[in-house]
mmCIF file with all atom_site columns, C-alpha atoms in Angstrom:
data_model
loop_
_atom_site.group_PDB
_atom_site.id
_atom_site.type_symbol
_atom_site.label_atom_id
_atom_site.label_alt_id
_atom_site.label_comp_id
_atom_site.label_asym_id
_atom_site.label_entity_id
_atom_site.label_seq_id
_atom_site.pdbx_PDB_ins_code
_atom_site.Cartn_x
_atom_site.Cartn_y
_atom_site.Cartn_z
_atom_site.occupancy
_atom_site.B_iso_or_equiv
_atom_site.pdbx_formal_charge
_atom_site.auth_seq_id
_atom_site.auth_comp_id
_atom_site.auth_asym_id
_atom_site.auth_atom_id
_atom_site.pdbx_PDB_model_num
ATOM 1   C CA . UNK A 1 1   ? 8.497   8.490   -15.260 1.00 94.00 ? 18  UNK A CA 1
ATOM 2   C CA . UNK A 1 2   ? 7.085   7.571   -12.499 1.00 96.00 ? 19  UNK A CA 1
ATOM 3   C CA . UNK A 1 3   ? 7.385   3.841   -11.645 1.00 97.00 ? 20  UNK A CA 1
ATOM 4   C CA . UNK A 1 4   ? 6.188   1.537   -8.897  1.00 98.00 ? 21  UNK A CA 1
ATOM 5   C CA . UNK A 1 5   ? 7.155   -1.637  -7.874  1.00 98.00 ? 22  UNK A CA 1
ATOM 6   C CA . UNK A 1 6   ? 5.758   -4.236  -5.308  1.00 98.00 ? 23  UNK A CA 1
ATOM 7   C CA . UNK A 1 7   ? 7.351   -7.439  -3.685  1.00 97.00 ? 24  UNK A CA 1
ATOM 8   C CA . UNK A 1 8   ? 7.249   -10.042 -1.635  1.00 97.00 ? 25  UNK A CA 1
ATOM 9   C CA . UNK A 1 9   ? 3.888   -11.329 -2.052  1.00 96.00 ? 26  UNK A CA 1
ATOM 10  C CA . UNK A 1 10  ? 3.055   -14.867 -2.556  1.00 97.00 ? 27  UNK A CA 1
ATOM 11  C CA . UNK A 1 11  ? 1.588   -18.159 -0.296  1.00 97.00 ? 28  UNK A CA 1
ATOM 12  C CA . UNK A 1 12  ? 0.783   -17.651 3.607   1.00 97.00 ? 29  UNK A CA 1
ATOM 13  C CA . UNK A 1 13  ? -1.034  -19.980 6.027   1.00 97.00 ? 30  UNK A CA 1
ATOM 14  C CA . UNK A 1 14  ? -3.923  -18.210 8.332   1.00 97.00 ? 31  UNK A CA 1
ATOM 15  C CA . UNK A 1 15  ? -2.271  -16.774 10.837  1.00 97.00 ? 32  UNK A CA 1
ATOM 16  C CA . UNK A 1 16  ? 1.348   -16.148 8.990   1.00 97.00 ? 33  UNK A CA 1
ATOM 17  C CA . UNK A 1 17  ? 2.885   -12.744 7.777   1.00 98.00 ? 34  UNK A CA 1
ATOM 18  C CA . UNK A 1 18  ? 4.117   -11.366 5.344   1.00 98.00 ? 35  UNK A CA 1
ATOM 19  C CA . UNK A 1 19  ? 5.972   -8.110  4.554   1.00 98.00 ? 36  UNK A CA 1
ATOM 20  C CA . UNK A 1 20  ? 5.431   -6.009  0.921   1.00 98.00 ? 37  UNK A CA 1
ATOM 21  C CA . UNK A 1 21  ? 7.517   -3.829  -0.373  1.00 98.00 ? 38  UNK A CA 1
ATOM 22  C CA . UNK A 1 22  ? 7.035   -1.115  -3.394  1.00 98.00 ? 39  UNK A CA 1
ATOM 23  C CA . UNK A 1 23  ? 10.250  0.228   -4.750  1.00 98.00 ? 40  UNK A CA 1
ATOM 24  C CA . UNK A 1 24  ? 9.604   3.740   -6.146  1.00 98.00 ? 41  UNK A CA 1
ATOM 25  C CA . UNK A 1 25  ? 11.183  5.649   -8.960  1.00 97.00 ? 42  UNK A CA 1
ATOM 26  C CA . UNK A 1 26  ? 11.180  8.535   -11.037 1.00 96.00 ? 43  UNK A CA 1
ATOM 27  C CA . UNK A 1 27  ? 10.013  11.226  -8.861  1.00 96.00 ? 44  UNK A CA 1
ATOM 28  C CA . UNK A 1 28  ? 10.767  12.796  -5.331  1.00 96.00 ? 45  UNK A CA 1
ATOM 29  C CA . UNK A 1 29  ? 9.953   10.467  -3.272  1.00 97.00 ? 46  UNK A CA 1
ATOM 30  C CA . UNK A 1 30  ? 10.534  12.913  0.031   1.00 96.00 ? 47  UNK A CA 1
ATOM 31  C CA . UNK A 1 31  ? 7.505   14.985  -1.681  1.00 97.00 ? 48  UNK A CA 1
ATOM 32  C CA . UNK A 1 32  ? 4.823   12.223  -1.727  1.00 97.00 ? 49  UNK A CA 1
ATOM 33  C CA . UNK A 1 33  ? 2.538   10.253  0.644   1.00 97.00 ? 50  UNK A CA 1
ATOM 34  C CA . UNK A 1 34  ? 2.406   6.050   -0.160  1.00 98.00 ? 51  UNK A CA 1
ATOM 35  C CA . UNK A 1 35  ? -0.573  4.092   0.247   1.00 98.00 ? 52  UNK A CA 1
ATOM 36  C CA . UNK A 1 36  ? -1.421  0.498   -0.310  1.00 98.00 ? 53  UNK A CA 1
ATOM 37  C CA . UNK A 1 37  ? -4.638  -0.964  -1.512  1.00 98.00 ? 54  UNK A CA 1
ATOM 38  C CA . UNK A 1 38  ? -5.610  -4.895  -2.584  1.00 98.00 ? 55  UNK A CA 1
ATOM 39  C CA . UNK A 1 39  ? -8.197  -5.830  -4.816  1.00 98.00 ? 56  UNK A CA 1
ATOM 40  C CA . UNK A 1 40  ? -9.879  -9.267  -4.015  1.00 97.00 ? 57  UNK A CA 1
ATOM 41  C CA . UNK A 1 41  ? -11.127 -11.224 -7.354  1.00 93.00 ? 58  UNK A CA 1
ATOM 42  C CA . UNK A 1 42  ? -14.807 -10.100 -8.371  1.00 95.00 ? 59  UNK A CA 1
ATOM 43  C CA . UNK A 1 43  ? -14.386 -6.939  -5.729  1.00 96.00 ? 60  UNK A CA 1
ATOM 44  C CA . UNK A 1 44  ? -13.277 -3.235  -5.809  1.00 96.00 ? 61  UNK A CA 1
ATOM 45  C CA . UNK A 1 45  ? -10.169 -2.062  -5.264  1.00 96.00 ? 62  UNK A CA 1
ATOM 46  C CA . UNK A 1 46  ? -9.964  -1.497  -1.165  1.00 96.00 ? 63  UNK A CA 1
ATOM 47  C CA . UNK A 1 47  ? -7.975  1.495   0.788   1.00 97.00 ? 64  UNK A CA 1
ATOM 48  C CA . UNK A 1 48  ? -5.683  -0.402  3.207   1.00 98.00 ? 65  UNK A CA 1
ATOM 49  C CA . UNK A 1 49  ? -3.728  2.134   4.853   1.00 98.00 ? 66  UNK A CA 1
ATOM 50  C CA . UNK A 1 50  ? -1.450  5.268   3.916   1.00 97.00 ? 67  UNK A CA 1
ATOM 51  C CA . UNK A 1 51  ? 1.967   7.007   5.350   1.00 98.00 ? 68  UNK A CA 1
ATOM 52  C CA . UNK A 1 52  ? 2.834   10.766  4.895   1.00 97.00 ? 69  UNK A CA 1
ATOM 53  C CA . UNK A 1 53  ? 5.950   12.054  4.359   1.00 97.00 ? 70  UNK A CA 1
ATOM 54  C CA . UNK A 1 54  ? 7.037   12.636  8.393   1.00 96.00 ? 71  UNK A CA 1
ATOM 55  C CA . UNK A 1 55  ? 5.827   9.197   8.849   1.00 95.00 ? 72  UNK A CA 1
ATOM 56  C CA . UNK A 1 56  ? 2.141   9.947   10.212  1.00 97.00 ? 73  UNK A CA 1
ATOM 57  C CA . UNK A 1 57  ? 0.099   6.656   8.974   1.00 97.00 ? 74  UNK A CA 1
ATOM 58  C CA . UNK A 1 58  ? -4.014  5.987   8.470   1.00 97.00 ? 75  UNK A CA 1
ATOM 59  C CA . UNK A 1 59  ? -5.143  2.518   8.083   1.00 97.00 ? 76  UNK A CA 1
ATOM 60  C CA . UNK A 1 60  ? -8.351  1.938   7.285   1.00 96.00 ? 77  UNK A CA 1
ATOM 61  C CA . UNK A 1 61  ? -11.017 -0.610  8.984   1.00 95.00 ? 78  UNK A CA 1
ATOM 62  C CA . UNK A 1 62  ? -9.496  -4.215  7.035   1.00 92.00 ? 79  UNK A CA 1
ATOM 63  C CA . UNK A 1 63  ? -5.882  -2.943  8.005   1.00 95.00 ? 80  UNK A CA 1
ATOM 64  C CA . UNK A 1 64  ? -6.487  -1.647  11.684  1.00 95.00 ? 81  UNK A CA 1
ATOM 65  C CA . UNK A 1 65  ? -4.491  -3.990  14.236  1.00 95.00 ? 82  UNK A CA 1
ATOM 66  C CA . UNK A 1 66  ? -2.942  -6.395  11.897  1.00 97.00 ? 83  UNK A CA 1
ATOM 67  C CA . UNK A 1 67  ? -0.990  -4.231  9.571   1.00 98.00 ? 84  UNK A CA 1
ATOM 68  C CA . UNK A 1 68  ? 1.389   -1.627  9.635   1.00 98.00 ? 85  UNK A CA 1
ATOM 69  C CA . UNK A 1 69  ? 3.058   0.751   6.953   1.00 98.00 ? 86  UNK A CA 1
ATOM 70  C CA . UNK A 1 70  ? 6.546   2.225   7.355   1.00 98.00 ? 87  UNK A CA 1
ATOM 71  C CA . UNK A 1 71  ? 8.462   3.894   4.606   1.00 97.00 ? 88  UNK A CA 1
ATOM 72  C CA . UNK A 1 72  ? 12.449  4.471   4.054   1.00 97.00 ? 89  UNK A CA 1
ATOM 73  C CA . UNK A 1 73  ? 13.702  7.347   2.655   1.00 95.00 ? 90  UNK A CA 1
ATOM 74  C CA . UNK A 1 74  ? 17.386  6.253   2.193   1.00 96.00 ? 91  UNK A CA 1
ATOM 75  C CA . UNK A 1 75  ? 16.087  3.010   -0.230  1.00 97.00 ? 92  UNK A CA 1
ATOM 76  C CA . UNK A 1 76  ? 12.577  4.685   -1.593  1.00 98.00 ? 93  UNK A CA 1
ATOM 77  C CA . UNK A 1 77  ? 10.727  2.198   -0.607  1.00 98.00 ? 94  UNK A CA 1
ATOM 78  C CA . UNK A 1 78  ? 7.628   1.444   1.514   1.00 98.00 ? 95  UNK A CA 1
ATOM 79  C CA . UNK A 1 79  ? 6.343   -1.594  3.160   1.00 98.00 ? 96  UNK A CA 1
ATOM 80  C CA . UNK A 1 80  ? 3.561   -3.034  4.154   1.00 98.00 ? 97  UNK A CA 1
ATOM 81  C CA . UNK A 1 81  ? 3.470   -5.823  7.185   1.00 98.00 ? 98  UNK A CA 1
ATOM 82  C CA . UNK A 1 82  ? 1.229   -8.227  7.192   1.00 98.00 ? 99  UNK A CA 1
ATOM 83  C CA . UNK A 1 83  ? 0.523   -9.992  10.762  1.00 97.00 ? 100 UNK A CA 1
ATOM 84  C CA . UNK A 1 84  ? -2.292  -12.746 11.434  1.00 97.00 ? 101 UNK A CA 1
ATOM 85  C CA . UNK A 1 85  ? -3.139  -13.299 8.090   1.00 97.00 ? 102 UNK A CA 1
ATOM 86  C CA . UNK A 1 86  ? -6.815  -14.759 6.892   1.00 96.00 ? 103 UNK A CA 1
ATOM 87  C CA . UNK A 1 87  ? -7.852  -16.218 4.051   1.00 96.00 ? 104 UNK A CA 1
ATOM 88  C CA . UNK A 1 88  ? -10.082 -12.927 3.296   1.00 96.00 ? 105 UNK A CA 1
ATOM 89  C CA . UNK A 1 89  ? -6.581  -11.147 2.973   1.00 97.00 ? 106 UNK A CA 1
ATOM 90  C CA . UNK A 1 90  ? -6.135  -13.043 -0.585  1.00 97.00 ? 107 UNK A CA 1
ATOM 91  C CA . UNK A 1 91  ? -6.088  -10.425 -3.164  1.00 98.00 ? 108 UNK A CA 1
ATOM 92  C CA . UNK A 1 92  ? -3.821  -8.480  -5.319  1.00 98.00 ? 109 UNK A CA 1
ATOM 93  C CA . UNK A 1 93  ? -1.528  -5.947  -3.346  1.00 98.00 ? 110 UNK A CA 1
ATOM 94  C CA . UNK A 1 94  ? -0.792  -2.338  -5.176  1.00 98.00 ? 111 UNK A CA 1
ATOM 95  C CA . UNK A 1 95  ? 1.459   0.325   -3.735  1.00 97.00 ? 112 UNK A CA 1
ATOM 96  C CA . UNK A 1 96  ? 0.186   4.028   -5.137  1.00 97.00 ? 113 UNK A CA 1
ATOM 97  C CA . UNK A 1 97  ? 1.682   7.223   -4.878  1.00 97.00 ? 114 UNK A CA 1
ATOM 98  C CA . UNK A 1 98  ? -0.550  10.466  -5.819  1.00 95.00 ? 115 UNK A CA 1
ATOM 99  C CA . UNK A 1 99  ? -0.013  13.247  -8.463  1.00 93.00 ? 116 UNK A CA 1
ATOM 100 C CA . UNK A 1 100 ? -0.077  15.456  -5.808  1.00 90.00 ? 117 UNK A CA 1
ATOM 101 C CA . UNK A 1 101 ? 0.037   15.657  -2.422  1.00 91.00 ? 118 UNK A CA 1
ATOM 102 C CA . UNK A 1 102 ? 2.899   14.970  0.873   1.00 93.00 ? 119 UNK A CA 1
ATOM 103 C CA . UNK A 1 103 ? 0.242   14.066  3.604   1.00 96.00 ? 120 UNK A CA 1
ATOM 104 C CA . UNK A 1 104 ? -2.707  11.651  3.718   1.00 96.00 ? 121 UNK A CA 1
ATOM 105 C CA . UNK A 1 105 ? -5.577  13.361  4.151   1.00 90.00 ? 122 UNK A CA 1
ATOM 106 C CA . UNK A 1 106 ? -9.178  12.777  3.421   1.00 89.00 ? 123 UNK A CA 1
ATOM 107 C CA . UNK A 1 107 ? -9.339  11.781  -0.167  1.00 90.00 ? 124 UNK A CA 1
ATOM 108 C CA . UNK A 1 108 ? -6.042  9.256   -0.021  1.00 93.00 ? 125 UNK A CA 1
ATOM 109 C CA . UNK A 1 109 ? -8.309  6.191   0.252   1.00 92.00 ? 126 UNK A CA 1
ATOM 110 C CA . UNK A 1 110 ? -10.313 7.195   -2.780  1.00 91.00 ? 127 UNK A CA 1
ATOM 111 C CA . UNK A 1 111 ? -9.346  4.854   -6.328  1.00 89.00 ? 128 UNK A CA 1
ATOM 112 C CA . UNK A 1 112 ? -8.826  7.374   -8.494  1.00 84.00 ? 129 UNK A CA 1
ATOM 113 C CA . UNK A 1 113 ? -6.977  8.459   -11.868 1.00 83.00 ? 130 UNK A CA 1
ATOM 114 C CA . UNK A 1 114 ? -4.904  10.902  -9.668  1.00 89.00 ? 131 UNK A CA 1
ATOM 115 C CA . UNK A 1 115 ? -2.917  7.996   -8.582  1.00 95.00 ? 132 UNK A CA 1
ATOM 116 C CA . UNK A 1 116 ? 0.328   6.446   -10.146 1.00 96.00 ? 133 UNK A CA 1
ATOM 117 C CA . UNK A 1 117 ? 0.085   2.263   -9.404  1.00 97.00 ? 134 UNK A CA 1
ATOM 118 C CA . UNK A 1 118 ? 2.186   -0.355  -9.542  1.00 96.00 ? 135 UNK A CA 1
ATOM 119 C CA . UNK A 1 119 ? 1.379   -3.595  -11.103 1.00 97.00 ? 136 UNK A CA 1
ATOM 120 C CA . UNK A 1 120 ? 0.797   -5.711  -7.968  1.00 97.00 ? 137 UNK A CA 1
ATOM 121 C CA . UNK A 1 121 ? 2.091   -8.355  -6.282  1.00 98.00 ? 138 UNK A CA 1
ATOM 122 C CA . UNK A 1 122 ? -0.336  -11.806 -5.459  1.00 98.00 ? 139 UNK A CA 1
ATOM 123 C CA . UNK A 1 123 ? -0.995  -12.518 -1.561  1.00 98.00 ? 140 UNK A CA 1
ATOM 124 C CA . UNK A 1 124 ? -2.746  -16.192 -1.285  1.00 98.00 ? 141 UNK A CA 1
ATOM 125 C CA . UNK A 1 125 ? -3.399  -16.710 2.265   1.00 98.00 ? 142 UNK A CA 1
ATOM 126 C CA . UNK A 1 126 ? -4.451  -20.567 2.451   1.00 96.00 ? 143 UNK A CA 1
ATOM 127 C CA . UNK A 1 127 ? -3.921  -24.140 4.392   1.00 94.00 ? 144 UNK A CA 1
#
């Protein structure tokens, strides 16, 4: 079955990086666009940014300039780097592949049940 599964979250200062990964399993992962989304306590779940299968990426507005998505073929796994860090990028980090679908087009940044998810990973961006 399908199976997701994110790293390398944890404590940053404002200003800091960090770099996410999501390990992915159980399906073809050649076939598939990746996206990443965070979900920030009391808020919705928030597109971030999304990477089709020849590598063409979308970020939305909070990831525009500051992050970048890159995924690797040989190890299955995409990333997620996070430059300049604020304390507004605290939330919980989930990778997500779809159902269906090898490109990102206009519906990737929807939350939806058409999704697979991992189980997160924590980013705490504080001083």
């Amino acid at each position: 079955q399908v199976q997701l599964v994110e790293s390398g979250g944890g404590l940053a200062q404002p200003g800091g990086s960090l770099t996410l990964s999501c390990k992915a399993s159980g399906f073809t992962f050649e076939y598939y666009y990746m996206s990443w989304f965070r979900q920030a306590p009391g808020k919705e779940r928030e597109a971030l940014s999304c990477v089709s299968v020849d590598g063409r990426t979308v970020y939305a507005d909070a990831a525009k300039g500051r992050f970048t998505i890159s995924r690797d073929s040989d190890t299955n796994t995409v990333h997620l780097q996070m430059n300049n860090l604020k304390p507004e990028d605290t939330a919980v980090y989930y990778c997500a592949t779809p159902e269906v679908g090898a490109y990102c087009g206009r519906t990737w940044a929807r939350v939806s049940d058409s999704y697979y998810w991992g189980q997160g990973t924590q980013v705490t961006v504080s001083s």
